[in-house]
Tab-separated table of C-alpha atoms in Angstrom:
chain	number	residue	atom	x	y	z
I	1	UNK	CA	73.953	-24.063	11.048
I	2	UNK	CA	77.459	-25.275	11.555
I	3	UNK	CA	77.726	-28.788	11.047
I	4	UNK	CA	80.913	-30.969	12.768
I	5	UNK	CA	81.169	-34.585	12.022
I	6	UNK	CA	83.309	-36.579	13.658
I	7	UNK	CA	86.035	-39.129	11.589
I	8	UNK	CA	87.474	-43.077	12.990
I	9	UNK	CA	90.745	-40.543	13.766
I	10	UNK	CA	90.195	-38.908	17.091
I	11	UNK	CA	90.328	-35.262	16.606
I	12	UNK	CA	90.009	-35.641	12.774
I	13	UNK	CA	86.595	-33.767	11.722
I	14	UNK	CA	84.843	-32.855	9.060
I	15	UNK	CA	83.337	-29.532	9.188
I	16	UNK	CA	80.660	-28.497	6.925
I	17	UNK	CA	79.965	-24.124	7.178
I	18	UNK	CA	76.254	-23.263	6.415
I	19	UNK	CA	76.111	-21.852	2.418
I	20	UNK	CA	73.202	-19.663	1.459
I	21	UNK	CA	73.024	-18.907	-2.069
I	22	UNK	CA	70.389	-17.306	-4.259
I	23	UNK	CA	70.294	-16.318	-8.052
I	24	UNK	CA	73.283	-14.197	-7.699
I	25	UNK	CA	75.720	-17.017	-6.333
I	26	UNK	CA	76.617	-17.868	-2.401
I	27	UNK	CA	77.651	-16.539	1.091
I	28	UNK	CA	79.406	-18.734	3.710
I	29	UNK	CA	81.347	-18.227	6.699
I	30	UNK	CA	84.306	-20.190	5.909
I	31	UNK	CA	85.653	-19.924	9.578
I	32	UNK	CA	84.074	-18.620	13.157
I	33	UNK	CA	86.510	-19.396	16.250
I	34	UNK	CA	83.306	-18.955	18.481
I	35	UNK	CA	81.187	-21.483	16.192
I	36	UNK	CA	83.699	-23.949	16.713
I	37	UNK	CA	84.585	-23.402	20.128
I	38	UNK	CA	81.039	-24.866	20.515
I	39	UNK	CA	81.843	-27.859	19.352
I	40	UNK	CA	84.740	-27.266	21.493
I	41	UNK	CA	87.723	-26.888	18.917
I	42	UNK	CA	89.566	-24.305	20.332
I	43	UNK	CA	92.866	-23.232	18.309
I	44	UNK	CA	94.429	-20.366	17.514
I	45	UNK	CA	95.579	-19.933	14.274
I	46	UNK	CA	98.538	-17.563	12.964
I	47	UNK	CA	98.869	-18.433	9.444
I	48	UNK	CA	96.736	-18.839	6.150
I	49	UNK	CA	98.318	-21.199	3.263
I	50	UNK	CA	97.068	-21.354	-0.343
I	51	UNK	CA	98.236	-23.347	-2.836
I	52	UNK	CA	97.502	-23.982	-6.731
I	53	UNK	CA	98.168	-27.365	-8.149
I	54	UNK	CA	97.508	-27.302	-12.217
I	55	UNK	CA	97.627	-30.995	-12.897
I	56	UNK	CA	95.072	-33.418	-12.020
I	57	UNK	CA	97.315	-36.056	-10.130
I	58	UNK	CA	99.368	-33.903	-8.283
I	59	UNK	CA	99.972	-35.488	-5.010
I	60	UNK	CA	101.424	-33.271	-1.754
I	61	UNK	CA	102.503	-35.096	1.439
I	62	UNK	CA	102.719	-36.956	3.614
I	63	UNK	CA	103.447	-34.258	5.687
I	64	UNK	CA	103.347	-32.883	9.273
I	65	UNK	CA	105.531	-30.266	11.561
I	66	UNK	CA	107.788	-31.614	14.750
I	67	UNK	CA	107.453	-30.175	17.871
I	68	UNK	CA	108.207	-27.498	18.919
I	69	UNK	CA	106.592	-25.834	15.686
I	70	UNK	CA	103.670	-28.862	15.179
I	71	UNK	CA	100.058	-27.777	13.546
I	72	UNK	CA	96.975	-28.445	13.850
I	73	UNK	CA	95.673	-27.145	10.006
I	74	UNK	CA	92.055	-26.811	9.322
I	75	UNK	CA	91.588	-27.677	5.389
I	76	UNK	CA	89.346	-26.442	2.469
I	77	UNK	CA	89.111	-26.103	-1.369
I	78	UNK	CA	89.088	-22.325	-3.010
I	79	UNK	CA	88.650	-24.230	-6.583
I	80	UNK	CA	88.539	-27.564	-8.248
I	81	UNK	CA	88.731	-31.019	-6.182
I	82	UNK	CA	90.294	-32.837	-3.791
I	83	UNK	CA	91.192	-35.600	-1.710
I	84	UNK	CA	92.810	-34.630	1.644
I	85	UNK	CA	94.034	-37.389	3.930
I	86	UNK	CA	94.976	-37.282	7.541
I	87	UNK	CA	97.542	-40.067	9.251
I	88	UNK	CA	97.480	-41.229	12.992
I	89	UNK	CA	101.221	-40.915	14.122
I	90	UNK	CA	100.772	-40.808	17.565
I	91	UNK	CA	103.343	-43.664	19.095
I	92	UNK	CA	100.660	-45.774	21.171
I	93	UNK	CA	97.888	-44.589	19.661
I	94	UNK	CA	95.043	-47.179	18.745
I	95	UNK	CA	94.916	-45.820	15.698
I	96	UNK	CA	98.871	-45.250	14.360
I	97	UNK	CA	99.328	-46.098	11.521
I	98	UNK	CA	95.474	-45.404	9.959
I	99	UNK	CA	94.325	-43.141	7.541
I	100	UNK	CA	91.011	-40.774	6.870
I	101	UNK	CA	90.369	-39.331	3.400
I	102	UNK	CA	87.946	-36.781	2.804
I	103	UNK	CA	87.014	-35.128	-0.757
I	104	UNK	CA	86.972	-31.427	-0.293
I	105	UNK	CA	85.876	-29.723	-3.089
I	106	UNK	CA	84.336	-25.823	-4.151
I	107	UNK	CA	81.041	-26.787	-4.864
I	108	UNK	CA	80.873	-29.069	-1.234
I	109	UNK	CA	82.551	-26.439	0.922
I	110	UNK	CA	83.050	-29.107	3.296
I	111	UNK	CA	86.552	-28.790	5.344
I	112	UNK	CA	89.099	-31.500	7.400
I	113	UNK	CA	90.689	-30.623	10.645
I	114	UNK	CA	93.633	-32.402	10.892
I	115	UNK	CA	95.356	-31.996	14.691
I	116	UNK	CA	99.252	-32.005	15.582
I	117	UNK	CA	99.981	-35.686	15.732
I	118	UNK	CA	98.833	-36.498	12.132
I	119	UNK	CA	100.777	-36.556	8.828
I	120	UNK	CA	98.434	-34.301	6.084
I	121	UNK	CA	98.343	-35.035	2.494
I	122	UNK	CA	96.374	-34.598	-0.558
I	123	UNK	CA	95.770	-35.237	-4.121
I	124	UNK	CA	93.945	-33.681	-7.440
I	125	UNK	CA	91.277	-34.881	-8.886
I	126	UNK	CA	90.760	-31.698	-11.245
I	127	UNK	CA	93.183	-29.144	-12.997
I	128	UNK	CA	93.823	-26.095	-11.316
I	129	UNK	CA	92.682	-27.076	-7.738
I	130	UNK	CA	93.486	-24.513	-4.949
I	131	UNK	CA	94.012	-25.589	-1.244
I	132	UNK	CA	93.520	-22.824	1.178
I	133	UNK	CA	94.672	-23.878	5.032
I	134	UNK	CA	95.136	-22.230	8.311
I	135	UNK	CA	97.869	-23.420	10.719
I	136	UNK	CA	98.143	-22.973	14.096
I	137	UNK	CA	102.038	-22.318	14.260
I	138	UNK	CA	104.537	-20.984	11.773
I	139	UNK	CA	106.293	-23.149	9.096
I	140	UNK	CA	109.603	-24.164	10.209
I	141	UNK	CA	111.964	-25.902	7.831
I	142	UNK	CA	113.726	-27.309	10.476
I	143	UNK	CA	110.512	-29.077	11.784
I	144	UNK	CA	109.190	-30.063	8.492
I	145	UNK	CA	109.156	-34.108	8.358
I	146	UNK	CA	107.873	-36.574	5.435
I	147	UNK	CA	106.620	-39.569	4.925
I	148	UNK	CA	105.924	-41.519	1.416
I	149	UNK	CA	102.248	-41.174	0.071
I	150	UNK	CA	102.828	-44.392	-1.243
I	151	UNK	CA	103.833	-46.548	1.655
I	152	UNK	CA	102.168	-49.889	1.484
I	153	UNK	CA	101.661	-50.738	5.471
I	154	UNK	CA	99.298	-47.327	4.973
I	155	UNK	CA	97.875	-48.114	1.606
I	156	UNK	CA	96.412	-44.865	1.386
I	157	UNK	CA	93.591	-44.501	-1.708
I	158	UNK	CA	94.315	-41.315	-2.855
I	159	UNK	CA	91.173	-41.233	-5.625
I	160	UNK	CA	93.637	-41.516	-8.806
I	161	UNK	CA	92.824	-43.444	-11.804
I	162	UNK	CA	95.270	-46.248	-12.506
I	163	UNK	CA	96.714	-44.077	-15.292
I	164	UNK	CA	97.778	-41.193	-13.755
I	165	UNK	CA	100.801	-40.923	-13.049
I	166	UNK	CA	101.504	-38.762	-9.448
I	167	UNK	CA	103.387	-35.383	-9.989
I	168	UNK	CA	105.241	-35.200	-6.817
I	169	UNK	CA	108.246	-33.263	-5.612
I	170	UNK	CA	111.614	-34.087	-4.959
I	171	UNK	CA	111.231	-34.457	-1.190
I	172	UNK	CA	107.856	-36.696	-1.357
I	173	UNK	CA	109.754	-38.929	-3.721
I	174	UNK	CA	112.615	-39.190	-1.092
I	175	UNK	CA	110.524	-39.305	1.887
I	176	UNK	CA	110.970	-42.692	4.074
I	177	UNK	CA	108.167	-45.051	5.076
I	178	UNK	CA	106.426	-44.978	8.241
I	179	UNK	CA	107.809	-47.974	9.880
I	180	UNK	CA	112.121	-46.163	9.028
I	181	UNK	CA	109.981	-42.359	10.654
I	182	UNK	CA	110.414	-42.046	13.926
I	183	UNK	CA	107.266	-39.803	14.644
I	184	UNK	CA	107.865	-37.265	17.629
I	185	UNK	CA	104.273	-37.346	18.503
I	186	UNK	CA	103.226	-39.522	21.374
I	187	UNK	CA	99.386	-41.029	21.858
I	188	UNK	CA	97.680	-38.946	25.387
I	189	UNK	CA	94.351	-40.626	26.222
């Protein structure tokens, strides 16, 4: 049975899809609108993202889509290990500014749905990991906004070892820190 946990982060879940395995290996139903819908998530999504990341270390985000283009993403592992973060930037929320980390992994299955209104992020913890996400709107460079992983009013503990250096691109190293972002989400009770 499908199991939906909820996180501190309104909205934030964790979703965990049944797995049945036997000598040969596993099945699971890695998505089901109508299972969620039950739980009443109820998004439509139009695009499927994978990515590879072959050092452990490799940190991507913070990042999140503007309106008119924002997504909701709903997050899993193909391979390897993970730690995927969601970030309240909601102006007025009770929660701005907090964080939720979740370790998403192949051999947990377990996923994060992270709603418009939140930056995403996430970091390796083994060679080769693959993150495989579905959006709920289109990229759009235009919309695309940043903000630094490493920002120290978020503190974010991103599951590193204190000798691992963080492989990140050129636009996470440039991104600014939440307090110089000026979020275009806005907290709805």
């Amino acid at each position: 049975m499908l199991k939906v946990t909820n996180t501190p982060l309104e909205n934030v879940v964790v979703i965990e899809p049944p797995k049945f395995g036997d000598s040969r290996g596993f099945f699971s139903e890695s998505y089901n609108k109508s299972r969620l819908e039950e739980f009443g998530i109820d998004i439509d999504f139009v695009q499927d993202n994978h990515s590879l990341s072959s050092q452990v270390g490799t940190v991507r985000g913070l990042h999140c889509q503007a309106p008119p283009h924002a997504q909701d993403k709903l997050v899993r592992c193909g391979k390897g290990r993970l730690i995927d973060v969601a970030v309240d930037i909601r102006k007025g929320s009770p929660t701005f500014g907090q964080w939720f980390a979740q370790e998403l992994s192949f051999e947990n299955g377990l996923q994060l749905l992270i709603p418009k209104g939140f930056l995403h992020g996430f970091s390796t913890l083994e060679p080769d990991t693959e993150i495989i996400y579905k959006c709920s709107d289109f990229y759009s460079p235009e919309c695309d906004r940043a903000v630094r992983f490493d920002d120290p009013d978020i503190d974010i503990d991103w599951g590193l070892s204190d000798d691992i250096v963080p492989a990140l691109s050129e636009k996470d190293t440039a991104a600014p820190l939440l307090k110089d972002f000026d979020s275009p989400f806005i907290y709805q009770a």
